[in-house]
Amino acid sequence: MSFGGSDLLPGLQRDENWYKRGVFYEVLVGSYADSDGDGIGDFQGLISKLDYLQWLGIDVIWVPPFYESPLRDGGYDVADYREVLKDFGTLDDFRELVTQAHARNMRVLIDIVINHTSDQHEWFQQSRQDPDGPYGDYYVWSDTDEKYENYRIIFVDTEESNWTFDPERRQYFFHRFFSHQPDLNFENEAVQQEVFDIIRYWLDLGVDGIRLDAVPYLFESEEGNGESEPATHEFLRRLRAMVDEEYPGRVLLAEANQWPHEVVEYFGTDDDPECHMAFDFPTMPRIFYALRSQYKAELEEVLREQLEIPRDATWGVFLRNHDELTLEMVDEEYRQTMYGWYAYDPRMRANVGIRRRLAPLLENSLSEIKLANAILMSLKGSPILYYGDEIGMGDNIWLPDRDASRTPMQWSPDRNAGFSTADPGKLRHPVVQSLVYNYQHVNVEAQMAQPSSLLRWVRNIMQVRRQHPAFGLGDLHVRDTTHESVLAYLRDYAGEPEHPHSGDKPERILCAFSFAETPTQATISLPGNEGRRVFDIFGWQEFEPVSDEGTITLTFGSKQFYWLLLAEPDTVSTATSAIPIIRGLGGANDGDAA
Ligand code: BGC
């Protein structure tokens, strides 16, 4: 049995479920905090903010690529997998980041881009110069660009083909993404070995998890479409076996933007596992659809699907990240509707998606931002926040590509939002200065000083989530409601009889959300819960118990929600005895009044 790697990694508390119970936070090193005033964020800057992240309640920091790179794709174009980008610091700085994070009981998950490299990578340079040399077969070369013609193009904004002619080697090379990112040839065992060794290298440095970037595209075949090929799954099973054997407790997270029945394959099975985690791409756009349409139907449908996943596996749920809000997992009609609502200016679009941040997407409506986060924090899976969304940061759609939502973190109303002391003109990305999201009022310092701020609310809801194992470990069961705008599900946790030391008791929490603009009442069907006592877990107010018919009727204000504990009828704890947990912090579902 593994114990979350704690035997190997000093400072961390033992918890084999860390990746199921934790809240993740994606932080772009270059945009977070600049320690040396050169206008670019760095590891020392990030280290100086670990206390903030600990205060916020973050358990896992996800750090996207920080390797040597020409930065033509935000670092996802790696030129050297073992060197860190000089602008970000040194390998020792990275080591210190891991040590300091662990000392605060936070884990570190990094990205490894295994599908492709930058064309600046030494392997590619050698491969194009010397087809018969050791690297000649490291990439997917062809005399014709007419191979794999049924493969879709992912970056439709910039690419016309998945093949580009290399004038030096006088052959075409294959690329699923930008033409400066040649795909590695996974048929070549030497390439597979390199990938294993790179992953070992970073796990040896103490990282707790690896996000496997663009994982569906590793292998190509004539018969398939180059996505989720059987050989890709076979490779992942071997990779997982290596991690379990050599680094027990560390995890693999799959980035597979695929339909539910396909993405679930990336978990493998109990006996033959692949990744511990996979992003839940299908649920995310449906949350945004429900928010604007005021109808729960599409979201409810995807939540009802309840795909079986292995015991050790969990989803990574998210609202936003460093990429566009992808609309690949919705059909065309739905997509056009979402463009109409959320990307009415063509400048807001990128590829098949929308390049905006959470707050601007939701027109800065505090009640919608809270509702979206309350769903995120209660879904089945581990919530992954995107830096800056905890303070409702804005974006800059005048910047190219996905840089729109990669602007510097807004720490204070000072120069460069407290991100850097550099001359403002020197920053790699300018800070947001728009009317509504200007750093002079949207910043950490101001929100820390204001008890009713979004930042404090996000921290509060994460504290509440942490006290209830049902969120990280329980099942999710959608329940019928009498209103088309009201979504309800139970998070049900049976306890862990195998691990009595965990102290986690069985519990059942009803989560109910109203997408309606106007006040609403709905009756929720809760068969099997007749007579259970009902407590709001933010303020421990006791509600009417579940009726003898197994129903509960709730009244919602505009875009409000409830998290309600359904306790056994004979529970001794009373509202009064339970209050101290969060008294004085304000309710969670207090909408725009906050
Ligand atoms: C990353 C993107 C990147 C792409 C190609 C992705 O899946 O999330 O940011 O552009 O891989 O490397």
Coordinates of C-alpha atoms and ligand atoms in Angstrom, one line a residue:
M1 CA 0.0 0.0 0.0
S2 CA 1.3 3.5 -0.7
F3 CA 0.9 6.5 1.5
G4 CA 0.9 9.4 -0.9
G5 CA 4.7 9.3 -1.2
S6 CA 5.1 10.8 2.2
D7 CA 7.9 8.4 3.1
L8 CA 9.9 9.8 0.2
L9 CA 9.0 13.5 0.4
P10 CA 9.7 15.2 3.7
G11 CA 7.2 17.7 5.0
L12 CA 4.1 16.2 3.5
Q13 CA 1.4 14.7 5.6
R14 CA 0.5 11.1 4.9
D15 CA -2.7 10.9 2.7
E16 CA -3.1 8.4 0.0
N17 CA -6.2 10.3 -1.2
W18 CA -4.4 13.6 -1.5
Y19 CA -5.3 14.0 -5.2
K20 CA -9.0 13.1 -4.5
R21 CA -9.5 15.5 -1.6
G22 CA -7.3 18.4 -2.6
V23 CA -8.0 21.7 -4.3
F24 CA -5.6 22.3 -7.2
Y25 CA -4.4 25.7 -8.4
E26 CA -2.9 26.3 -11.8
V27 CA -0.2 29.0 -11.7
L28 CA 1.8 30.3 -14.7
V29 CA 5.3 31.0 -13.3
G30 CA 5.9 33.8 -15.7
S31 CA 2.7 35.7 -14.8
Y32 CA 2.6 35.2 -11.0
A33 CA 5.3 37.1 -9.2
D34 CA 8.6 38.6 -10.5
S35 CA 11.3 38.5 -7.8
D36 CA 14.1 40.2 -9.8
G37 CA 12.4 43.0 -11.5
D38 CA 13.0 41.9 -15.1
G39 CA 9.3 42.0 -16.0
I40 CA 8.9 38.2 -16.0
G41 CA 7.6 36.1 -13.1
D42 CA 9.9 33.5 -11.7
F43 CA 10.3 30.6 -9.2
Q44 CA 11.5 32.8 -6.4
G45 CA 8.5 35.0 -7.0
L46 CA 6.2 32.0 -6.8
I47 CA 8.0 30.7 -3.6
S48 CA 7.3 34.1 -2.0
K49 CA 3.6 33.6 -2.7
L50 CA 3.3 30.1 -1.2
D51 CA 2.1 31.5 2.1
Y52 CA -0.7 33.2 0.2
L53 CA -1.7 29.9 -1.4
Q54 CA -1.5 28.1 1.9
W55 CA -3.8 30.7 3.4
L56 CA -6.2 30.4 0.5
G57 CA -6.4 26.6 1.1
I58 CA -4.7 25.2 -1.9
D59 CA -3.4 21.6 -1.7
V60 CA -1.8 21.1 -5.1
I61 CA 0.0 23.6 -7.3
W62 CA -0.1 22.8 -11.0
V63 CA 2.9 24.4 -12.7
P64 CA 2.6 24.4 -16.5
P65 CA 5.8 24.0 -18.6
F66 CA 8.8 26.0 -17.3
Y67 CA 11.4 24.3 -19.5
E68 CA 13.9 25.8 -21.9
S69 CA 11.7 26.9 -24.8
P70 CA 11.3 29.5 -27.6
L71 CA 7.9 30.3 -26.0
R72 CA 5.9 30.2 -29.2
D73 CA 3.2 28.2 -27.4
G74 CA 3.5 29.4 -23.8
G75 CA 6.2 26.9 -23.1
Y76 CA 4.3 23.9 -24.5
D77 CA 7.1 24.0 -27.1
V78 CA 9.9 22.4 -25.1
A79 CA 13.5 22.8 -26.3
D80 CA 15.1 20.9 -23.4
Y81 CA 13.1 18.8 -20.9
R82 CA 15.8 18.9 -18.3
E83 CA 16.6 22.6 -18.2
V84 CA 14.5 25.3 -16.7
L85 CA 13.8 28.5 -18.6
K86 CA 16.5 31.0 -17.5
D87 CA 13.9 33.7 -17.1
F88 CA 12.2 31.6 -14.4
G89 CA 15.4 30.8 -12.5
T90 CA 17.5 27.8 -11.9
L91 CA 16.9 24.1 -11.3
D92 CA 17.9 24.8 -7.6
D93 CA 15.1 27.4 -7.5
F94 CA 12.7 24.7 -8.7
R95 CA 14.0 22.3 -6.1
E96 CA 13.4 25.0 -3.5
L97 CA 9.9 25.5 -4.8
V98 CA 9.1 21.8 -4.2
T99 CA 10.7 21.8 -0.8
Q100 CA 8.9 24.9 0.3
A101 CA 5.6 23.7 -1.0
H102 CA 6.0 20.4 0.8
A103 CA 6.9 22.1 4.0
R104 CA 3.5 23.7 3.8
N105 CA 1.9 20.4 3.0
M106 CA 1.2 21.4 -0.6
R107 CA 2.0 19.2 -3.5
V108 CA 3.4 20.1 -6.9
L109 CA 2.2 18.8 -10.2
I110 CA 4.0 19.7 -13.4
D111 CA 3.3 19.4 -17.1
I112 CA 5.3 17.1 -19.3
V113 CA 4.6 17.7 -23.0
I114 CA 5.2 14.2 -24.4
N115 CA 3.4 14.4 -27.7
H116 CA 5.7 16.9 -29.4
T117 CA 8.8 19.1 -28.9
S118 CA 9.7 22.5 -30.2
D119 CA 11.4 22.5 -33.5
Q120 CA 14.3 24.0 -31.6
H121 CA 14.8 20.8 -29.6
E122 CA 18.2 19.2 -30.3
W123 CA 16.5 16.0 -31.3
F124 CA 14.6 17.7 -34.1
Q125 CA 17.6 19.6 -35.3
Q126 CA 19.5 16.3 -35.5
S127 CA 16.6 14.5 -37.0
R128 CA 16.2 16.9 -39.9
Q129 CA 20.0 17.0 -40.6
D130 CA 20.7 13.3 -40.4
P131 CA 17.9 10.9 -41.3
D132 CA 20.2 7.9 -40.7
G133 CA 21.6 9.2 -37.4
P134 CA 20.4 8.3 -33.9
Y135 CA 17.6 10.8 -33.9
G136 CA 16.5 10.3 -37.6
D137 CA 13.5 8.3 -36.5
Y138 CA 12.5 10.4 -33.5
Y139 CA 9.7 12.3 -35.4
V140 CA 7.0 11.3 -37.8
W141 CA 8.5 11.9 -41.3
S142 CA 6.9 11.2 -44.7
D143 CA 7.6 11.9 -48.3
T144 CA 4.0 12.9 -48.8
D145 CA 1.6 15.1 -46.9
E146 CA -1.3 13.0 -48.0
K147 CA -1.1 10.5 -45.1
Y148 CA -3.6 10.5 -42.3
E149 CA -6.0 12.7 -44.3
N150 CA -8.9 12.0 -42.0
Y151 CA -7.1 13.5 -39.0
R152 CA -8.6 16.7 -37.7
I153 CA -6.7 19.9 -37.3
I154 CA -6.7 21.2 -33.8
F155 CA -5.4 24.7 -34.1
V156 CA -7.8 25.7 -36.9
D157 CA -7.0 29.4 -36.5
T158 CA -3.4 29.0 -37.6
E159 CA -2.8 25.6 -39.2
E160 CA -4.0 24.4 -42.6
S161 CA -2.4 20.9 -42.4
N162 CA -1.0 18.5 -39.9
W163 CA 2.1 18.2 -42.2
T164 CA 4.9 20.7 -42.8
F165 CA 7.6 20.4 -45.4
D166 CA 11.1 20.6 -44.0
P167 CA 13.5 22.0 -46.6
E168 CA 16.5 20.6 -45.0
R169 CA 15.5 16.9 -44.8
R170 CA 13.2 17.4 -47.8
Q171 CA 10.4 15.5 -46.2
Y172 CA 7.2 16.4 -44.4
F173 CA 6.9 16.1 -40.6
F174 CA 3.7 15.5 -38.8
H175 CA 2.3 17.9 -36.1
R176 CA -1.0 17.8 -34.3
F177 CA -0.5 21.4 -33.0
F178 CA 1.6 24.3 -34.3
S179 CA 3.9 23.7 -37.3
H180 CA 6.8 24.5 -35.0
Q181 CA 5.9 21.6 -32.8
P182 CA 6.8 18.3 -34.5
D183 CA 5.2 15.2 -33.1
L184 CA 7.4 12.6 -31.5
N185 CA 7.4 9.2 -33.1
F186 CA 6.1 6.9 -30.4
E187 CA 6.6 3.9 -32.6
N188 CA 10.3 4.3 -31.9
E189 CA 11.1 2.6 -28.7
A190 CA 14.0 5.0 -28.0
V191 CA 11.4 7.8 -27.9
Q192 CA 9.3 5.9 -25.4
Q193 CA 12.4 5.3 -23.3
E194 CA 13.3 9.1 -23.4
V195 CA 9.8 9.9 -22.1
F196 CA 10.1 7.4 -19.3
D197 CA 13.5 8.9 -18.3
I198 CA 12.2 12.5 -18.4
I199 CA 9.3 11.6 -16.2
R200 CA 11.7 9.8 -13.8
Y201 CA 14.0 12.8 -13.8
W202 CA 11.2 15.1 -12.5
L203 CA 9.8 12.5 -10.1
D204 CA 13.3 12.1 -8.7
L205 CA 13.3 15.8 -8.0
G206 CA 10.3 15.3 -5.8
V207 CA 7.3 16.4 -7.8
D208 CA 4.0 14.7 -6.8
G209 CA 2.3 14.5 -10.1
I210 CA 2.6 14.8 -13.8
R211 CA 0.0 16.3 -16.2
L212 CA 0.4 14.4 -19.4
D213 CA -0.2 17.1 -22.0
A214 CA -2.2 16.3 -25.2
V215 CA -2.1 12.6 -24.3
P216 CA -4.6 11.3 -26.9
Y217 CA -2.3 12.0 -29.8
L218 CA 0.8 10.0 -29.0
F219 CA 0.4 7.3 -31.6
E220 CA -0.8 7.5 -35.2
S221 CA -2.3 4.7 -37.4
E222 CA -3.7 4.4 -40.9
E223 CA -6.9 2.8 -39.6
G224 CA -7.6 5.2 -36.8
N225 CA -7.8 9.0 -36.6
G226 CA -4.7 9.5 -34.4
E227 CA -6.7 10.0 -31.3
S228 CA -6.9 7.5 -28.4
E229 CA -5.2 4.8 -30.5
P230 CA -4.9 1.4 -28.8
A231 CA -1.2 1.7 -28.8
T232 CA -1.5 5.0 -26.8
H233 CA -3.4 3.3 -24.1
E234 CA -1.0 0.4 -24.1
F235 CA 1.9 2.9 -23.6
L236 CA 0.0 4.6 -20.7
R237 CA -0.5 1.3 -18.9
R238 CA 3.2 0.7 -19.0
L239 CA 4.0 4.2 -17.8
R240 CA 1.5 3.8 -14.9
A241 CA 3.1 0.5 -14.0
M242 CA 6.5 2.2 -13.8
V243 CA 5.1 5.1 -11.6
D244 CA 3.4 2.7 -9.3
E245 CA 6.4 0.5 -9.0
E246 CA 9.1 3.2 -8.7
Y247 CA 7.2 6.2 -7.3
P248 CA 4.1 5.0 -5.3
G249 CA 1.8 7.8 -4.3
R250 CA 2.6 10.1 -7.3
V251 CA 0.0 10.6 -9.9
L252 CA -0.6 11.0 -13.6
L253 CA -3.2 13.4 -14.9
A254 CA -4.4 13.0 -18.4
E255 CA -5.3 16.0 -20.6
A256 CA -7.7 14.3 -23.0
N257 CA -10.2 16.6 -24.5
Q258 CA -12.5 13.8 -25.6
W259 CA -16.1 12.7 -25.3
P260 CA -17.0 11.0 -22.0
H261 CA -16.9 7.4 -23.2
E262 CA -13.4 8.1 -24.6
V263 CA -12.0 10.1 -21.8
V264 CA -12.9 7.5 -19.3
E265 CA -10.6 5.1 -21.1
Y266 CA -7.6 7.1 -19.8
F267 CA -8.3 5.8 -16.3
G268 CA -7.9 2.2 -17.5
T269 CA -9.3 -0.4 -15.1
D270 CA -8.7 -1.5 -11.5
D271 CA -6.4 -4.3 -12.7
D272 CA -4.8 -2.4 -15.6
P273 CA -4.8 1.3 -14.7
E274 CA -3.6 4.2 -16.8
C275 CA -3.9 7.7 -15.3
H276 CA -5.0 8.5 -11.8
M277 CA -6.8 11.6 -13.0
A278 CA -8.3 13.0 -16.1
F279 CA -9.8 16.4 -16.8
D280 CA -13.5 16.5 -17.1
F281 CA -13.9 18.3 -20.4
P282 CA -17.5 17.5 -21.1
T283 CA -19.0 18.9 -17.9
M284 CA -17.3 22.3 -18.1
P285 CA -19.0 23.9 -21.1
R286 CA -22.4 22.7 -19.8
I287 CA -22.0 24.7 -16.6
F288 CA -21.6 27.8 -18.7
Y289 CA -24.5 26.8 -20.9
A290 CA -26.8 26.3 -17.9
L291 CA -25.7 29.7 -16.4
R292 CA -26.8 31.6 -19.5
S293 CA -29.8 29.5 -20.6
Q294 CA -31.2 29.2 -17.1
Y295 CA -31.9 25.5 -17.9
K296 CA -30.2 22.7 -16.1
A297 CA -31.1 19.9 -18.7
E298 CA -27.8 19.6 -20.6
L299 CA -25.7 19.7 -17.4
E300 CA -27.9 17.3 -15.6
E301 CA -27.7 14.9 -18.5
V302 CA -23.9 14.7 -18.5
L303 CA -23.9 14.4 -14.7
R304 CA -26.4 11.5 -14.8
E305 CA -24.1 9.6 -17.1
Q306 CA -22.1 8.4 -14.1
L307 CA -19.2 6.7 -15.8
E308 CA -17.6 3.9 -13.9
I309 CA -14.0 4.7 -13.1
P310 CA -11.4 2.7 -11.2
R311 CA -11.2 2.9 -7.4
D312 CA -8.0 4.8 -7.4
A313 CA -9.2 7.3 -10.1
T314 CA -10.7 10.7 -9.9
W315 CA -11.7 13.6 -12.2
G316 CA -10.1 17.0 -12.4
V317 CA -12.9 19.5 -12.7
F318 CA -12.4 23.1 -13.8
L319 CA -14.1 26.2 -15.1
R320 CA -11.1 27.9 -16.7
N321 CA -7.5 27.3 -17.4
H322 CA -4.6 28.7 -19.5
D323 CA -6.3 27.6 -22.8
E324 CA -9.4 28.8 -24.5
L325 CA -12.7 27.6 -23.0
T326 CA -12.9 24.7 -25.4
L327 CA -16.2 24.0 -27.1
E328 CA -15.0 20.8 -28.7
M329 CA -17.3 18.7 -26.4
V330 CA -20.6 20.3 -27.5
D331 CA -22.4 19.9 -30.8
E332 CA -22.5 22.6 -33.4
E333 CA -25.8 24.2 -32.6
Y334 CA -24.9 24.4 -28.9
R335 CA -21.5 25.8 -29.8
Q336 CA -23.0 28.6 -31.9
T337 CA -25.3 29.5 -29.1
M338 CA -22.4 29.7 -26.7
Y339 CA -20.4 31.9 -29.1
G340 CA -23.4 34.2 -29.3
W341 CA -23.6 34.5 -25.5
Y342 CA -20.0 34.4 -24.5
A343 CA -17.9 35.5 -27.5
Y344 CA -20.1 38.0 -29.3
D345 CA -16.9 39.8 -30.4
P346 CA -14.9 37.6 -32.8
R347 CA -11.8 38.7 -31.0
M348 CA -13.0 36.7 -28.0
R349 CA -12.7 33.4 -29.9
A350 CA -9.7 31.1 -30.4
N351 CA -9.7 27.9 -32.3
V352 CA -12.8 26.0 -31.2
G353 CA -13.4 28.0 -28.1
I354 CA -13.4 31.3 -26.2
R355 CA -10.3 33.0 -24.9
R356 CA -11.8 34.8 -21.8
R357 CA -11.5 34.5 -18.1
L358 CA -14.2 33.5 -15.7
A359 CA -15.3 36.9 -14.4
P360 CA -15.6 38.6 -17.8
L361 CA -17.4 35.5 -19.2
L362 CA -20.0 35.9 -16.4
E363 CA -20.1 39.7 -16.9
N364 CA -18.7 40.1 -13.4
S365 CA -21.9 38.9 -11.8
L366 CA -20.8 37.9 -8.3
S367 CA -23.8 35.6 -7.9
E368 CA -23.0 33.8 -11.1
I369 CA -19.3 33.5 -10.2
K370 CA -20.2 32.1 -6.8
L371 CA -22.7 29.7 -8.3
A372 CA -20.2 28.4 -10.8
N373 CA -17.6 27.9 -8.1
A374 CA -20.1 26.2 -5.8
I375 CA -20.8 23.7 -8.6
L376 CA -17.1 23.3 -9.2
M377 CA -16.4 22.7 -5.5
S378 CA -19.1 20.1 -5.2
L379 CA -18.8 18.1 -8.4
K380 CA -17.3 14.6 -8.4
G381 CA -13.6 15.2 -8.7
S382 CA -10.9 17.6 -7.6
P383 CA -11.5 21.2 -8.3
I384 CA -8.8 23.0 -10.3
L385 CA -8.7 26.8 -10.0
Y386 CA -7.0 29.1 -12.4
Y387 CA -4.8 31.7 -10.8
G388 CA -6.5 35.1 -10.5
D389 CA -10.0 33.7 -10.8
E390 CA -10.2 33.7 -7.0
I391 CA -10.2 37.5 -7.1
G392 CA -12.3 37.7 -10.3
M393 CA -9.5 39.0 -12.5
G394 CA -10.3 40.2 -16.0
D395 CA -8.6 39.5 -19.3
N396 CA -7.2 41.4 -22.3
I397 CA -8.7 40.3 -25.6
W398 CA -6.3 42.7 -27.4
L399 CA -3.4 40.4 -26.6
P400 CA -2.7 37.6 -29.2
D401 CA -4.0 34.0 -28.9
R402 CA -4.6 32.7 -25.3
D403 CA -2.4 35.3 -23.8
A404 CA -5.7 37.2 -23.3
S405 CA -6.1 35.4 -20.0
R406 CA -2.4 35.0 -19.0
T407 CA -1.8 38.5 -17.7
P408 CA 0.1 39.2 -14.5
M409 CA -1.5 38.3 -11.2
Q410 CA -3.0 41.4 -9.5
W411 CA -1.6 41.6 -6.0
S412 CA -2.0 45.2 -5.1
P413 CA -2.9 48.6 -6.4
D414 CA 0.8 49.5 -6.7
R415 CA 2.9 49.7 -9.9
N416 CA 2.4 46.7 -12.2
A417 CA -0.3 45.4 -9.7
G418 CA 2.5 44.5 -7.3
F419 CA 3.6 41.7 -9.8
S420 CA 6.9 43.3 -10.7
T421 CA 9.0 46.4 -10.0
A422 CA 10.1 46.6 -13.7
D423 CA 9.3 49.5 -15.9
P424 CA 5.7 48.8 -17.0
G425 CA 6.7 48.8 -20.6
K426 CA 9.0 45.9 -20.0
L427 CA 6.5 43.4 -18.7
R428 CA 6.1 40.4 -20.9
H429 CA 2.3 40.8 -20.7
P430 CA 0.8 44.1 -19.6
V431 CA -1.4 44.1 -16.5
V432 CA -5.1 44.5 -16.9
Q433 CA -6.2 48.1 -16.9
S434 CA -9.7 47.9 -18.2
L435 CA -12.4 49.9 -16.6
V436 CA -14.1 47.1 -14.8
Y437 CA -11.1 44.8 -14.0
N438 CA -8.4 47.4 -13.4
Y439 CA -5.8 46.1 -11.0
Q440 CA -6.2 49.2 -8.9
H441 CA -9.4 47.8 -7.5
V442 CA -9.3 44.1 -8.5
N443 CA -6.4 42.8 -6.4
V444 CA -5.5 40.5 -3.6
E445 CA -4.6 43.2 -1.1
A446 CA -7.9 44.9 -1.4
Q447 CA -9.9 41.7 -1.3
M448 CA -8.0 40.4 1.8
A449 CA -9.0 43.6 3.5
Q450 CA -12.6 43.2 2.7
P451 CA -14.4 40.4 4.6
S452 CA -17.2 40.1 2.0
S453 CA -14.8 39.9 -1.0
L454 CA -14.9 37.1 -3.6
L455 CA -11.4 36.1 -2.4
R456 CA -12.6 35.5 1.1
W457 CA -15.7 33.8 -0.1
V458 CA -13.6 31.4 -2.2
R459 CA -11.4 30.7 0.8
N460 CA -14.5 30.1 2.9
I461 CA -16.2 27.7 0.6
M462 CA -12.9 25.7 0.3
Q463 CA -12.7 25.5 4.0
V464 CA -16.2 24.1 4.2
R465 CA -15.4 21.6 1.4
R466 CA -12.4 20.4 3.3
Q467 CA -14.4 19.5 6.3
H468 CA -16.6 17.1 4.3
P469 CA -15.1 14.0 2.8
A470 CA -18.2 13.5 0.7
F471 CA -17.0 16.1 -1.7
G472 CA -13.7 14.4 -2.5
L473 CA -14.6 10.8 -1.9
G474 CA -18.3 10.4 -2.2
D475 CA -20.6 9.3 -5.1
L476 CA -22.7 11.7 -7.0
H477 CA -26.4 11.0 -7.6
V478 CA -28.6 13.5 -9.5
R479 CA -32.0 13.9 -8.0
D480 CA -35.3 15.0 -9.7
T481 CA -36.6 18.5 -9.0
T482 CA -39.8 20.2 -10.0
H483 CA -38.1 23.1 -11.7
E484 CA -36.2 23.2 -15.0
S485 CA -33.7 25.7 -13.6
V486 CA -33.0 23.8 -10.4
L487 CA -30.3 21.1 -10.4
A488 CA -29.8 18.9 -7.4
Y489 CA -27.5 16.1 -6.6
L490 CA -26.5 14.1 -3.5
R491 CA -22.8 13.6 -2.6
D492 CA -22.9 10.4 -0.7
Y493 CA -19.9 9.0 1.2
A494 CA -20.1 5.6 2.8
G495 CA -17.0 6.0 5.0
E496 CA -13.8 4.1 4.7
P497 CA -14.1 0.9 6.7
E498 CA -10.7 -0.2 5.4
H499 CA -9.0 2.9 6.7
P500 CA -10.6 3.6 10.1
H501 CA -7.6 5.9 11.0
S502 CA -8.9 8.4 8.5
G503 CA -11.6 9.5 10.9
D504 CA -13.9 10.1 8.0
K505 CA -17.5 9.3 8.8
P506 CA -20.2 8.4 6.4
E507 CA -22.2 11.5 5.3
R508 CA -24.7 12.7 2.7
I509 CA -24.8 16.2 1.4
L510 CA -27.5 17.6 -0.9
C511 CA -26.3 20.2 -3.3
A512 CA -28.9 22.3 -5.1
F513 CA -28.4 25.1 -7.5
S514 CA -30.8 27.5 -9.2
F515 CA -29.8 28.9 -12.6
A516 CA -32.9 31.1 -12.7
E517 CA -32.5 34.9 -12.7
T518 CA -35.6 35.3 -10.6
P519 CA -36.7 33.8 -7.2
T520 CA -37.8 30.2 -7.5
Q521 CA -39.1 27.4 -5.5
A522 CA -38.5 23.8 -6.2
T523 CA -39.3 20.4 -4.6
I524 CA -36.5 17.9 -4.7
S525 CA -37.1 14.2 -4.7
L526 CA -35.1 12.4 -2.0
P527 CA -36.4 8.9 -1.8
G528 CA -34.8 6.9 1.0
N529 CA -34.1 10.0 3.1
E530 CA -37.5 10.4 4.8
G531 CA -37.2 12.1 8.2
R532 CA -33.5 13.0 7.8
R533 CA -32.6 16.2 9.5
V534 CA -31.4 19.0 7.3
F535 CA -28.5 21.4 8.1
D536 CA -27.0 24.2 6.0
I537 CA -23.3 23.4 6.2
F538 CA -22.2 27.1 6.0
G539 CA -24.2 28.4 9.0
W540 CA -25.5 25.2 10.5
Q541 CA -29.1 26.5 10.5
E542 CA -31.5 23.6 10.7
F543 CA -34.1 23.4 8.0
E544 CA -37.4 21.4 8.0
P545 CA -36.5 17.7 7.8
V546 CA -37.0 15.6 4.7
S547 CA -40.8 15.0 4.4
D548 CA -42.4 11.6 5.0
E549 CA -42.9 11.5 1.2
G550 CA -39.1 11.9 0.8
T551 CA -39.1 15.4 -0.5
I552 CA -37.7 18.8 0.4
T553 CA -38.9 22.2 -0.9
L554 CA -36.4 25.0 -1.2
T555 CA -36.8 28.6 -2.0
F556 CA -34.0 30.2 -4.0
G557 CA -33.1 33.8 -4.8
S558 CA -31.6 34.7 -8.1
K559 CA -28.7 32.2 -9.0
Q560 CA -28.5 30.8 -5.5
F561 CA -27.5 27.5 -4.1
Y562 CA -27.5 25.3 -1.0
W563 CA -25.2 22.7 0.4
L564 CA -27.3 20.8 3.0
L565 CA -26.2 17.9 5.2
L566 CA -28.9 15.2 5.4
A567 CA -28.3 13.7 8.9
E568 CA -29.9 10.6 10.3
P569 CA -33.1 11.5 12.2
D570 CA -31.5 10.5 15.5
T571 CA -28.4 12.8 15.1
V572 CA -27.6 14.4 18.4
S573 CA -25.7 17.4 17.0
T574 CA -27.8 20.5 17.0
A575 CA -27.6 23.6 15.0
T576 CA -26.2 25.5 18.0
S577 CA -23.4 23.0 18.8
A578 CA -22.3 23.0 15.1
I579 CA -22.2 26.7 14.6
P580 CA -18.6 27.5 15.7
I581 CA -17.0 25.9 12.6
I582 CA -17.5 28.9 10.4
R583 CA -19.5 31.4 12.4
G584 CA -19.0 35.0 11.4
L585 CA -17.6 34.3 8.0
G586 CA -20.9 35.0 6.2
G587 CA -23.1 32.5 4.3
A588 CA -21.9 31.0 1.1
N589 CA -24.9 31.7 -1.0
D590 CA -25.4 35.3 -0.3
G591 CA -25.3 36.3 -3.9
D592 CA -24.5 39.9 -5.1
A593 CA -25.3 41.4 -1.7
A594 CA -21.8 40.5 -0.5
Ligands
BGC1 C1 -1.9 22.8 -23.9 C2 -1.9 24.0 -24.8 C3 -0.9 23.8 -25.9 C4 -1.1 22.5 -26.6 C5 0.0 22.1 -27.6 C6 -2.3 21.7 -24.8 O1 -3.1 20.7 -24.6 O2 -2.8 22.9 -22.8 O3 -1.7 25.1 -24.1 O4 -1.0 24.8 -26.8 O5 -1.2 21.4 -25.7 O6 1.2 22.0 -26.9

